[in-house]
Short mmCIF file of C-alpha atoms and ligand atoms in Angstrom, two decimals:
data_model
loop_
_atom_site.label_atom_id
_atom_site.label_comp_id
_atom_site.label_asym_id
_atom_site.label_seq_id
_atom_site.Cartn_x
_atom_site.Cartn_y
_atom_site.Cartn_z
CA MET A 1 0.37 0.52 -0.02
CA THR A 2 1.29 3.65 -0.79
CA GLU A 3 2.18 6.15 2.11
CA PHE A 4 1.53 9.80 1.21
CA LYS A 5 4.23 11.66 2.99
CA ASN A 6 4.71 15.61 3.19
CA PHE A 7 7.38 16.82 1.16
CA ILE A 8 9.55 19.59 3.66
CA ASP A 9 12.55 20.88 2.53
CA GLY A 10 13.64 18.10 -0.10
CA GLN A 11 12.67 15.68 2.87
CA TRP A 12 9.60 13.32 2.87
CA VAL A 13 8.14 13.82 6.34
CA THR A 14 5.23 11.31 8.44
CA SER A 15 3.18 12.66 10.65
CA GLY A 16 1.28 10.84 13.68
CA LYS A 17 -2.28 11.39 11.79
CA THR A 18 -3.31 9.43 8.59
CA PHE A 19 -6.36 9.13 6.30
CA GLU A 20 -7.24 7.18 3.22
CA ASN A 21 -6.71 7.26 -0.25
CA ARG A 22 -9.28 5.58 -2.26
CA ASN A 23 -10.45 5.09 -5.99
CA PRO A 24 -13.23 6.22 -7.03
CA ILE A 25 -13.36 3.49 -9.97
CA ASP A 26 -14.50 0.91 -7.23
CA ASN A 27 -13.53 2.59 -4.05
CA SER A 28 -10.70 0.27 -3.05
CA LEU A 29 -8.15 1.76 -0.65
CA ILE A 30 -5.20 3.45 -2.64
CA GLY A 31 -3.19 4.24 0.28
CA MET A 32 -2.42 6.24 3.63
CA VAL A 33 -2.04 10.06 3.35
CA HIS A 34 0.27 11.77 6.03
CA GLU A 35 -1.91 14.52 7.18
CA ALA A 36 0.58 17.78 7.99
CA ASN A 37 -0.31 19.21 11.27
CA ALA A 38 0.56 22.95 12.19
CA GLN A 39 4.02 22.56 13.05
CA GLN A 40 5.04 20.89 9.79
CA VAL A 41 3.10 23.23 7.85
CA ASP A 42 5.08 25.68 9.79
CA GLN A 43 8.07 24.04 8.99
CA ALA A 44 7.01 24.07 5.31
CA VAL A 45 6.94 28.19 5.15
CA ARG A 46 9.94 28.38 6.78
CA ALA A 47 11.45 25.72 4.08
CA ALA A 48 10.23 28.29 1.68
CA ARG A 49 11.20 30.88 3.01
CA ALA A 50 15.01 29.95 3.93
CA ALA A 51 15.36 28.54 0.13
CA LEU A 52 14.48 32.36 -1.07
CA SER A 53 17.95 33.62 -0.47
CA GLY A 54 19.61 29.99 -0.82
CA PRO A 55 21.38 28.56 -4.09
CA TRP A 56 17.75 29.40 -5.87
CA ALA A 57 17.86 33.32 -4.94
CA THR A 58 21.19 33.34 -6.65
CA MET A 59 20.55 31.20 -9.36
CA LYS A 60 21.03 33.28 -13.08
CA THR A 61 17.99 33.37 -15.04
CA PRO A 62 18.87 30.73 -17.95
CA ASP A 63 19.90 28.14 -15.12
CA ARG A 64 16.86 28.72 -13.81
CA VAL A 65 14.88 28.26 -16.70
CA ALA A 66 17.23 25.48 -17.64
CA LEU A 67 16.14 23.81 -14.57
CA LEU A 68 12.47 24.22 -15.10
CA HIS A 69 12.63 22.63 -18.21
CA ALA A 70 14.31 20.00 -16.65
CA VAL A 71 11.66 19.25 -14.10
CA ALA A 72 8.79 19.08 -17.52
CA ASP A 73 11.44 16.00 -18.71
CA GLY A 74 11.61 14.66 -15.31
CA ILE A 75 7.58 14.25 -15.38
CA ASN A 76 7.72 13.05 -18.61
CA LYS A 77 10.43 10.43 -18.34
CA ARG A 78 8.14 9.08 -15.50
CA PHE A 79 4.92 9.35 -17.29
CA ASP A 80 3.56 6.06 -16.77
CA ASP A 81 3.88 6.77 -12.62
CA PHE A 82 2.32 10.33 -13.25
CA LEU A 83 -0.34 8.70 -15.10
CA GLU A 84 -1.09 5.96 -13.26
CA ALA A 85 -1.30 8.28 -9.78
CA GLU A 86 -3.79 10.42 -11.37
CA MET A 87 -5.67 7.67 -13.17
CA MET A 88 -6.18 6.00 -9.57
CA ASP A 89 -6.69 9.22 -7.41
CA THR A 90 -9.51 10.61 -10.12
CA GLY A 91 -11.14 7.37 -11.82
CA LYS A 92 -10.56 9.48 -15.26
CA PRO A 93 -9.86 7.70 -18.41
CA TYR A 94 -6.56 6.95 -19.96
CA GLY A 95 -7.16 8.91 -23.13
CA LEU A 96 -7.63 12.10 -21.33
CA ALA A 97 -5.18 11.43 -18.50
CA SER A 98 -2.85 10.94 -21.12
CA HIS A 99 -3.83 13.43 -23.63
CA VAL A 100 -4.39 16.48 -21.30
CA ASP A 101 -3.47 15.91 -17.13
CA ILE A 102 0.01 14.74 -17.77
CA PRO A 103 1.27 15.91 -20.74
CA ARG A 104 -0.06 19.70 -19.98
CA GLY A 105 1.13 19.50 -16.76
CA ALA A 106 4.15 18.89 -17.54
CA ALA A 107 4.05 21.80 -20.25
CA ASN A 108 2.74 24.44 -17.73
CA PHE A 109 6.95 24.22 -16.58
CA LYS A 110 8.11 24.54 -20.04
CA VAL A 111 5.83 27.36 -21.15
CA PHE A 112 6.30 29.61 -18.53
CA ALA A 113 10.21 29.18 -18.25
CA ASP A 114 10.53 29.94 -21.14
CA LEU A 115 7.85 33.02 -20.54
CA ILE A 116 10.36 34.83 -17.95
CA ARG A 117 13.18 34.97 -20.70
CA ASN A 118 11.13 37.31 -22.66
CA ILE A 119 9.19 40.02 -20.58
CA PRO A 120 10.07 43.70 -20.76
CA THR A 121 9.33 45.93 -18.43
CA GLU A 122 8.06 49.54 -18.88
CA THR A 123 10.64 52.38 -19.12
CA PHE A 124 9.56 56.28 -18.87
CA PRO A 125 12.21 58.97 -19.58
CA MET A 126 11.32 62.27 -17.76
CA GLU A 127 12.17 65.68 -17.90
CA THR A 128 12.64 66.82 -14.25
CA PRO A 129 11.78 70.66 -13.10
CA ASP A 130 16.26 71.26 -13.28
CA GLY A 131 16.03 71.25 -16.97
CA GLY A 132 17.49 67.40 -16.36
CA HIS A 133 16.26 64.21 -17.40
CA ALA A 134 15.49 61.16 -14.71
CA LEU A 135 14.76 57.60 -16.13
CA ASN A 136 11.61 55.28 -15.05
CA TYR A 137 12.34 51.45 -15.37
CA GLY A 138 10.43 48.85 -13.97
CA ILE A 139 12.06 46.09 -12.09
CA ARG A 140 10.38 42.46 -11.00
CA VAL A 141 11.47 40.19 -8.53
CA PRO A 142 9.68 37.68 -6.78
CA ARG A 143 6.83 38.07 -4.72
CA GLY A 144 8.10 35.35 -2.08
CA VAL A 145 6.50 32.63 -0.35
CA ILE A 146 3.35 31.54 -1.98
CA ALA A 147 0.64 29.14 -0.88
CA VAL A 148 -0.87 26.89 -3.54
CA VAL A 149 -4.15 25.80 -2.72
CA CYS A 150 -5.42 23.02 -5.23
CA PRO A 151 -8.87 21.20 -5.99
CA TRP A 152 -9.06 17.88 -7.51
CA ASN A 153 -10.37 17.94 -10.81
CA LEU A 154 -7.42 18.23 -12.69
CA PRO A 155 -4.75 17.73 -10.50
CA LEU A 156 -1.19 17.77 -11.63
CA LEU A 157 -2.44 20.14 -14.58
CA LEU A 158 -4.12 22.80 -12.29
CA MET A 159 -0.97 22.56 -9.54
CA THR A 160 1.34 23.28 -12.25
CA TRP A 161 -0.47 25.96 -13.75
CA LYS A 162 0.21 27.73 -10.55
CA VAL A 163 3.68 26.06 -9.27
CA GLY A 164 5.61 26.58 -13.19
CA PRO A 165 4.91 30.71 -12.69
CA ALA A 166 5.65 30.80 -9.25
CA LEU A 167 8.86 28.91 -9.69
CA ALA A 168 9.73 31.26 -13.11
CA CYS A 169 9.77 33.69 -11.60
CA GLY A 170 11.71 33.16 -8.54
CA ASN A 171 9.48 32.56 -5.86
CA THR A 172 9.21 29.40 -3.41
CA VAL A 173 6.08 27.47 -2.80
CA VAL A 174 3.88 25.47 -0.62
CA VAL A 175 1.20 22.96 -2.18
CA LYS A 176 -1.79 21.43 -0.57
CA PRO A 177 -3.18 19.27 -3.15
CA SER A 178 -6.33 18.22 -2.81
CA GLU A 179 -7.36 15.58 0.11
CA GLU A 180 -9.04 13.92 -2.62
CA THR A 181 -6.13 13.97 -4.62
CA PRO A 182 -2.42 13.86 -3.12
CA ALA A 183 -0.74 11.60 -5.40
CA THR A 184 0.69 13.46 -8.27
CA ALA A 185 1.74 16.08 -6.16
CA THR A 186 3.92 14.09 -3.98
CA LEU A 187 5.51 12.03 -7.09
CA LEU A 188 6.52 15.84 -8.28
CA GLY A 189 8.60 16.12 -4.66
CA GLU A 190 10.31 13.08 -6.30
CA VAL A 191 10.75 14.80 -9.47
CA MET A 192 12.38 17.73 -8.13
CA ASN A 193 15.08 16.29 -6.03
CA GLU A 194 16.14 14.21 -9.37
CA VAL A 195 16.54 17.42 -11.38
CA GLY A 196 18.50 18.62 -8.30
CA MET A 197 15.86 21.77 -7.10
CA PRO A 198 17.24 23.30 -4.42
CA ALA A 199 15.58 22.07 -0.93
CA GLY A 200 12.64 24.21 0.24
CA VAL A 201 11.65 25.59 -3.06
CA TYR A 202 9.01 23.16 -3.65
CA ASN A 203 7.03 21.76 -0.75
CA VAL A 204 4.04 19.77 -0.38
CA VAL A 205 1.88 19.62 2.75
CA HIS A 206 -1.14 17.33 2.76
CA GLY A 207 -4.52 17.57 4.45
CA PHE A 208 -8.18 18.97 4.15
CA GLY A 209 -9.58 22.63 4.47
CA PRO A 210 -10.59 23.97 7.93
CA ASP A 211 -8.54 23.06 10.80
CA SER A 212 -6.19 20.89 8.77
CA ALA A 213 -3.21 21.76 6.17
CA GLY A 214 -5.66 24.09 4.39
CA GLN A 215 -6.65 26.58 7.01
CA PHE A 216 -2.55 26.49 8.61
CA LEU A 217 -1.05 26.90 5.85
CA THR A 218 -3.84 30.24 4.30
CA GLU A 219 -3.06 31.48 8.19
CA HIS A 220 0.34 31.31 8.20
CA PRO A 221 1.69 35.20 8.57
CA ASP A 222 4.84 34.33 6.45
CA VAL A 223 2.76 33.40 3.27
CA ASP A 224 3.26 35.97 1.37
CA GLY A 225 0.43 35.02 -1.84
CA ILE A 226 -2.28 32.64 -1.71
CA THR A 227 -3.44 30.72 -5.14
CA PHE A 228 -6.39 29.17 -4.84
CA THR A 229 -8.22 27.40 -7.51
CA GLY A 230 -11.84 25.72 -5.87
CA GLU A 231 -15.24 26.75 -4.82
CA THR A 232 -16.14 30.33 -4.52
CA ARG A 233 -17.02 29.28 -0.73
CA THR A 234 -13.60 28.34 -0.17
CA GLY A 235 -12.14 31.61 -1.84
CA GLU A 236 -14.08 33.78 0.56
CA VAL A 237 -12.89 31.86 3.89
CA ILE A 238 -9.17 32.03 2.00
CA MET A 239 -10.00 35.75 1.28
CA ARG A 240 -10.53 36.29 5.49
CA ALA A 241 -7.82 34.53 5.88
CA ALA A 242 -5.36 36.79 3.67
CA ALA A 243 -6.32 39.55 4.76
CA LYS A 244 -4.52 39.67 7.80
CA GLY A 245 -1.24 40.91 6.96
CA VAL A 246 -2.79 42.24 3.55
CA ARG A 247 -1.78 39.17 1.63
CA ALA A 248 -2.30 39.10 -2.04
CA VAL A 249 -4.98 36.44 -3.39
CA SER A 250 -5.45 35.14 -6.93
CA PHE A 251 -8.44 33.29 -7.30
CA GLU A 252 -10.03 30.71 -10.04
CA LEU A 253 -13.01 30.13 -8.54
CA GLY A 254 -16.34 27.82 -9.53
CA GLY A 255 -18.59 28.30 -12.64
CA LYS A 256 -22.52 27.70 -14.30
CA ASN A 257 -21.27 28.13 -17.43
CA PRO A 258 -23.37 28.71 -20.50
CA GLY A 259 -23.34 27.27 -24.02
CA ILE A 260 -25.37 28.68 -26.70
CA VAL A 261 -25.95 27.24 -29.61
CA PHE A 262 -27.96 29.01 -32.60
CA ALA A 263 -29.64 28.14 -34.93
CA ASP A 264 -27.15 29.08 -38.30
CA ALA A 265 -24.49 26.89 -36.13
CA ASP A 266 -22.92 23.48 -37.79
CA PHE A 267 -24.79 21.34 -35.85
CA ASP A 268 -22.52 18.25 -35.90
CA LYS A 269 -19.78 20.51 -34.78
CA ALA A 270 -22.12 22.48 -32.12
CA VAL A 271 -23.30 18.80 -30.88
CA ALA A 272 -19.62 17.32 -30.82
CA GLY A 273 -18.29 20.78 -28.84
CA ILE A 274 -21.30 20.72 -26.25
CA THR A 275 -20.62 17.28 -25.94
CA ARG A 276 -17.27 17.69 -24.46
CA SER A 277 -18.20 20.52 -22.67
CA ALA A 278 -20.99 19.11 -20.53
CA PHE A 279 -19.42 15.36 -20.08
CA GLU A 280 -15.56 15.87 -20.06
CA ASN A 281 -14.10 14.71 -17.28
CA SER A 282 -17.48 13.76 -15.97
CA GLY A 283 -18.31 16.88 -15.95
CA GLN A 284 -16.10 17.87 -13.75
CA VAL A 285 -14.38 20.69 -15.62
CA CYS A 286 -14.58 24.64 -13.95
CA LEU A 287 -15.25 25.54 -18.02
CA GLY A 288 -17.92 22.89 -18.27
CA THR A 289 -21.59 23.99 -19.13
CA GLU A 290 -24.18 22.50 -17.21
CA ARG A 291 -26.82 25.39 -18.73
CA VAL A 292 -27.14 24.51 -22.44
CA TYR A 293 -29.19 27.19 -24.64
CA VAL A 294 -30.23 26.63 -28.30
CA GLN A 295 -32.22 27.95 -30.45
CA ARG A 296 -35.77 26.88 -31.17
CA PRO A 297 -35.82 26.05 -34.59
CA ILE A 298 -32.90 23.01 -34.56
CA PHE A 299 -34.27 22.40 -30.37
CA GLU A 300 -35.90 19.36 -30.41
CA ARG A 301 -33.30 17.74 -32.72
CA PHE A 302 -30.46 19.16 -30.66
CA VAL A 303 -31.74 18.08 -27.66
CA GLN A 304 -31.95 14.13 -29.54
CA ALA A 305 -28.78 14.34 -30.86
CA LEU A 306 -27.08 15.39 -27.54
CA LYS A 307 -29.43 12.22 -25.57
CA GLU A 308 -27.53 9.95 -28.40
CA ARG A 309 -24.13 11.17 -27.68
CA ALA A 310 -24.61 10.96 -23.83
CA GLU A 311 -25.86 7.70 -23.92
CA GLY A 312 -23.22 6.58 -26.24
CA PHE A 313 -20.60 6.85 -23.82
CA LYS A 314 -18.27 3.38 -22.57
CA LEU A 315 -18.18 3.38 -18.84
CA GLY A 316 -15.99 1.18 -17.03
CA ASP A 317 -12.59 0.47 -16.23
CA ASN A 318 -10.57 3.25 -16.62
CA ARG A 319 -7.18 1.35 -17.17
CA ASP A 320 -9.40 -0.34 -20.44
CA ARG A 321 -8.29 1.81 -23.65
CA ASN A 322 -11.99 1.81 -24.68
CA THR A 323 -13.18 3.69 -21.85
CA THR A 324 -14.39 7.21 -22.65
CA PHE A 325 -16.29 7.85 -19.45
CA GLY A 326 -14.81 7.73 -15.60
CA PRO A 327 -16.63 7.93 -12.11
CA LEU A 328 -16.95 10.81 -10.18
CA VAL A 329 -14.16 11.91 -7.88
CA SER A 330 -15.55 9.94 -4.33
CA ARG A 331 -18.59 9.08 -3.16
CA GLU A 332 -19.23 11.98 -1.44
CA HIS A 333 -19.17 14.40 -4.36
CA GLN A 334 -21.18 11.18 -5.78
CA ARG A 335 -24.33 12.14 -3.00
CA LYS A 336 -23.96 15.86 -3.88
CA VAL A 337 -24.37 15.18 -7.69
CA LEU A 338 -27.11 12.56 -6.83
CA SER A 339 -29.24 15.12 -4.81
CA TYR A 340 -29.36 17.12 -7.77
CA TYR A 341 -30.59 14.58 -9.73
CA GLU A 342 -32.91 14.33 -7.29
CA LYS A 343 -34.12 17.64 -7.17
CA ALA A 344 -34.57 18.31 -11.04
CA ALA A 345 -36.73 15.13 -10.94
CA ALA A 346 -38.62 16.61 -8.08
CA GLU A 347 -39.06 20.29 -10.02
CA GLY A 348 -40.36 18.29 -12.72
CA ALA A 349 -37.97 18.34 -15.38
CA THR A 350 -37.94 16.32 -18.46
CA VAL A 351 -35.33 13.21 -18.10
CA VAL A 352 -34.13 13.17 -21.72
CA THR A 353 -31.54 10.58 -20.34
CA GLY A 354 -29.48 9.54 -17.32
CA GLY A 355 -30.57 10.91 -13.68
CA GLY A 356 -29.18 8.05 -11.93
CA VAL A 357 -26.23 5.99 -11.32
CA PRO A 358 -25.77 3.53 -13.94
CA GLU A 359 -25.57 -0.24 -13.81
CA LEU A 360 -21.84 -1.20 -14.05
CA PRO A 361 -19.90 -4.49 -13.57
CA GLU A 362 -20.10 -6.39 -9.56
CA ALA A 363 -16.09 -5.08 -9.64
CA LEU A 364 -17.09 -1.42 -9.78
CA LYS A 365 -20.56 -1.37 -8.04
CA ASP A 366 -18.77 0.28 -5.00
CA GLY A 367 -17.27 3.37 -7.26
CA ALA A 368 -18.76 6.68 -7.73
CA TRP A 369 -20.33 6.33 -10.92
CA VAL A 370 -23.50 8.29 -11.64
CA GLN A 371 -24.98 8.85 -15.60
CA PRO A 372 -24.32 11.27 -17.79
CA THR A 373 -27.70 13.33 -17.76
CA ILE A 374 -29.65 15.91 -19.50
CA TRP A 375 -33.05 17.68 -18.15
CA THR A 376 -35.07 20.23 -20.37
CA GLY A 377 -38.41 21.58 -19.11
CA LEU A 378 -37.17 23.74 -15.42
CA PRO A 379 -37.72 27.31 -14.84
CA GLU A 380 -34.37 29.50 -14.62
CA THR A 381 -34.84 30.08 -11.29
CA SER A 382 -34.73 26.36 -10.43
CA PRO A 383 -31.13 25.65 -8.31
CA VAL A 384 -30.47 23.11 -10.44
CA ILE A 385 -29.74 26.00 -13.18
CA ARG A 386 -28.37 28.08 -11.15
CA GLU A 387 -26.13 26.62 -8.60
CA GLU A 388 -22.69 24.18 -10.04
CA ILE A 389 -23.27 21.13 -9.78
CA PHE A 390 -19.92 19.78 -10.96
CA GLY A 391 -21.34 16.54 -12.81
CA PRO A 392 -22.03 15.18 -16.09
CA CYS A 393 -25.51 16.62 -16.25
CA CYS A 394 -26.76 19.72 -18.17
CA HIS A 395 -30.19 21.14 -18.35
CA ILE A 396 -31.11 22.18 -22.43
CA GLN A 397 -33.85 25.62 -22.86
CA PRO A 398 -34.59 26.85 -25.79
CA PHE A 399 -34.71 30.14 -26.73
CA ASP A 400 -34.99 32.97 -29.73
CA THR A 401 -33.75 35.99 -29.74
CA GLU A 402 -30.05 36.78 -29.00
CA GLU A 403 -31.05 39.51 -26.51
CA GLU A 404 -32.76 37.16 -24.45
CA VAL A 405 -30.05 34.42 -24.46
CA ILE A 406 -27.57 36.85 -23.33
CA ALA A 407 -30.18 37.92 -20.81
CA MET A 408 -30.52 34.31 -19.56
CA ALA A 409 -26.56 33.60 -19.66
CA ASN A 410 -25.72 36.53 -17.75
CA ASP A 411 -28.12 36.37 -15.02
CA THR A 412 -26.07 34.34 -12.54
CA PRO A 413 -23.13 34.78 -10.25
CA TYR A 414 -20.92 33.97 -11.82
CA GLY A 415 -19.19 34.60 -15.29
CA LEU A 416 -16.09 31.56 -15.72
CA ALA A 417 -16.68 30.62 -19.13
CA ALA A 418 -19.10 30.31 -22.03
CA THR A 419 -19.45 28.65 -25.15
CA VAL A 420 -20.79 30.11 -28.35
CA TRP A 421 -21.97 27.77 -31.74
CA THR A 422 -22.41 30.40 -34.86
CA GLN A 423 -21.54 30.44 -37.97
CA ASN A 424 -22.56 34.46 -38.21
CA LEU A 425 -19.71 36.53 -37.78
CA SER A 426 -21.25 39.40 -36.16
CA THR A 427 -22.89 37.56 -33.94
CA ALA A 428 -19.61 35.61 -32.92
CA HIS A 429 -18.25 38.89 -31.95
CA ARG A 430 -21.15 40.44 -30.42
CA MET A 431 -21.55 37.56 -28.37
CA SER A 432 -17.80 37.70 -27.44
CA ALA A 433 -18.86 41.27 -25.94
CA ALA A 434 -21.90 40.62 -24.40
CA LEU A 435 -20.78 37.74 -22.35
CA ASN A 436 -19.94 38.92 -19.02
CA VAL A 437 -17.18 35.69 -18.25
CA GLY A 438 -13.50 35.69 -18.33
CA LEU A 439 -13.29 32.92 -21.35
CA CYS A 440 -15.72 32.86 -24.42
CA TRP A 441 -14.95 30.42 -26.73
CA VAL A 442 -17.18 30.34 -30.43
CA ASN A 443 -17.03 27.33 -32.21
CA SER A 444 -14.54 25.83 -29.87
CA TRP A 445 -14.31 25.07 -25.86
CA PHE A 446 -10.94 24.34 -23.65
CA LEU A 447 -9.13 25.63 -26.59
CA ARG A 448 -6.02 27.38 -24.79
CA ASP A 449 -3.36 29.63 -25.91
CA LEU A 450 -1.20 29.60 -22.38
CA ARG A 451 -0.12 33.22 -23.57
CA THR A 452 -3.84 34.08 -23.02
CA SER A 453 -5.80 35.51 -20.02
CA PHE A 454 -7.76 33.06 -17.92
CA GLY A 455 -9.75 33.52 -15.09
CA GLY A 456 -13.24 34.52 -13.99
CA ALA A 457 -15.78 37.42 -13.79
CA LYS A 458 -17.97 38.14 -10.77
CA GLN A 459 -17.85 35.35 -8.19
CA SER A 460 -15.54 33.36 -10.42
CA GLY A 461 -12.46 34.86 -9.66
CA LEU A 462 -10.04 37.09 -9.06
CA GLY A 463 -7.09 38.32 -10.92
CA ARG A 464 -6.14 36.68 -14.29
CA GLU A 465 -3.30 33.68 -14.65
CA GLY A 466 -1.55 32.82 -17.99
CA GLY A 467 1.31 34.46 -20.00
CA VAL A 468 2.14 37.74 -18.67
CA HIS A 469 -0.79 38.01 -16.15
CA SER A 470 0.53 35.20 -14.12
CA MET A 471 3.48 37.67 -13.95
CA GLU A 472 1.42 40.44 -12.04
CA PHE A 473 0.41 37.90 -8.97
CA TYR A 474 3.72 35.83 -9.03
CA THR A 475 6.12 39.27 -9.07
CA GLU A 476 6.38 42.61 -7.27
CA LEU A 477 6.44 45.10 -10.02
CA ARG A 478 8.81 47.83 -8.47
CA ASN A 479 9.76 51.49 -10.16
CA ALA A 480 13.15 52.83 -9.90
CA CYS A 481 13.41 56.33 -10.95
CA ILE A 482 17.22 57.39 -11.66
CA LYS A 483 18.02 61.11 -12.00
CA LEU A 484 20.65 62.11 -14.34
P1 NAD B 1 -12.56 23.03 -2.57
O1 NAD B 1 -13.19 24.53 -2.36
O2 NAD B 1 -13.67 21.74 -1.61
O3 NAD B 1 -11.24 22.93 -2.07
C1 NAD B 1 -10.27 23.03 -2.81
C2 NAD B 1 -9.06 22.90 -1.92
O4 NAD B 1 -9.06 24.13 -1.14
C3 NAD B 1 -9.04 21.53 -1.36
O5 NAD B 1 -7.30 21.62 -1.35
C4 NAD B 1 -10.08 22.23 -0.26
O6 NAD B 1 -8.79 21.14 1.26
C5 NAD B 1 -8.83 23.35 0.45
N1 NAD B 1 -9.48 24.21 1.38
C6 NAD B 1 -11.01 23.68 1.74
N2 NAD B 1 -11.29 24.50 2.70
C7 NAD B 1 -10.43 25.08 2.96
C8 NAD B 1 -10.02 26.51 4.06
N3 NAD B 1 -11.34 26.76 4.84
N4 NAD B 1 -8.80 26.99 4.18
C9 NAD B 1 -7.55 26.52 3.66
N5 NAD B 1 -8.14 25.69 2.10
C10 NAD B 1 -9.37 24.66 1.80
O7 NAD B 1 -13.01 22.81 -4.22
P2 NAD B 1 -12.88 21.19 -4.85
O8 NAD B 1 -14.13 20.39 -4.73
O9 NAD B 1 -11.79 20.62 -4.86
O10 NAD B 1 -13.10 21.30 -6.51
C11 NAD B 1 -14.23 21.83 -7.22
C12 NAD B 1 -14.29 23.21 -7.21
O11 NAD B 1 -12.99 23.68 -8.16
C13 NAD B 1 -15.75 23.58 -8.28
O12 NAD B 1 -16.37 24.62 -7.92
C14 NAD B 1 -14.79 23.98 -9.41
O13 NAD B 1 -15.65 24.79 -10.53
C15 NAD B 1 -13.70 24.61 -8.71
N6 NAD B 1 -12.78 24.85 -10.15
C16 NAD B 1 -12.48 26.09 -10.76
C17 NAD B 1 -11.29 25.99 -11.63
C18 NAD B 1 -11.02 28.04 -12.35
O14 NAD B 1 -10.12 27.66 -12.72
N7 NAD B 1 -11.84 28.12 -12.09
C19 NAD B 1 -10.50 25.28 -12.38
C20 NAD B 1 -11.02 23.91 -11.40
C21 NAD B 1 -12.26 23.38 -10.18
#
């Protein structure tokens, strides 16, 4: 049985208290996780602080870039270990984990390392009152010790999306992976030692949120910035913790994203696109589509086509290469998603497909499975349409006009992403401007150029990550004014 230990100052640290890590495919025990106590979190933060003035601080930029490339190569060298770890923790199918999670998780180190070599800062020459001149220029310095608090849906990818730029900018990190998915953050500790990352630059503390590693870390006064991906509710708690000492935060939070299909869309591509946005990773993608709006002339045909797609998934053991649909991350999350399935039925939704737990072979019966589910017929005021479910489900609503669909799409406290399907160029541009979201895809979904901004409007986030935008959080910008 695997033991998941804390990784502090380059060493493996056990604790007196462990918790179980289970595989959501069949609820089998993967191993035991060592929950970091307050002293161990403190030790990790101190190690990160000390590393800010060690060899990491004096390392020349090209050497830091080379080391981060080595980290990416180190992950790829152990691709199968990372793949197996991620598949066991999350239950996600081989096809998805091998094409998205691990390669993109590794690539994050290279992308941000390369970026850091090419970012200029501003310069302003000025005339001074005495008739002379002065030169202003910006200097970027690392923010310091960064707490990285992660969710479970794309564990390696979303963690390195933060650790990559944080280290590229010269910070040190203490990572708190989700209690559901401790494995890949732990494995990354091994890679860090293998490639010669100075001790204390990358630390991992395991545990839960309240009264555990999450709280100890985010309340720690020697943390300079907190970057968090997870639920909006948790973001509020972390923001309160960050207020003490006025620490910086960067938040990627929840969503209730609209998918909008106009009658002039390429029908097959729109069906394929919404199939992905609603059901990929069993609906556990923050950018996923749980509200679908389809223009009335194609409504019935679209509902039928999406139903066929939803019923075409192959559920099963995620090591089987033909499996296209996995379980939810945990039985606790299964209970939450099923509660919305019950709510939808109780509110009188038409259940187009799904709505319960699928029939599966005996060996998988204890896993966290739910059926891909589609509803129609609910009012926009229903909690099923207003609250983030984070499951493989969507409600499809007909609409007539562009104004009407914009109003419905924007009527939410969230504002993360949208996917719009149309062949009319003007509609595409108008919708992109009218939807109050951080990311608007037209005729695509989850198509990411890592140089572009990523983040949510309203209660979906605070700040932007990606490309130069990541630098805003991971560095402190100074102005130097030199009188000439
Ligand atoms: P969560 O908020 O329950 O947990 C996220 C992390 O926060 C975990 O590591 C958890 O242990 C920790 N945590 C919980 N309470 C804490 C506290 N009081 N103090 C400090 N840390 C605490 O979220 P989750 O269930 O792991 O992830 C799913 C959520 O994440 C969904 O809402 C989803 O939309 C969101 N998400 C957003 C994005 C994005 O980019 N906007 C990406 C992925 C997931």
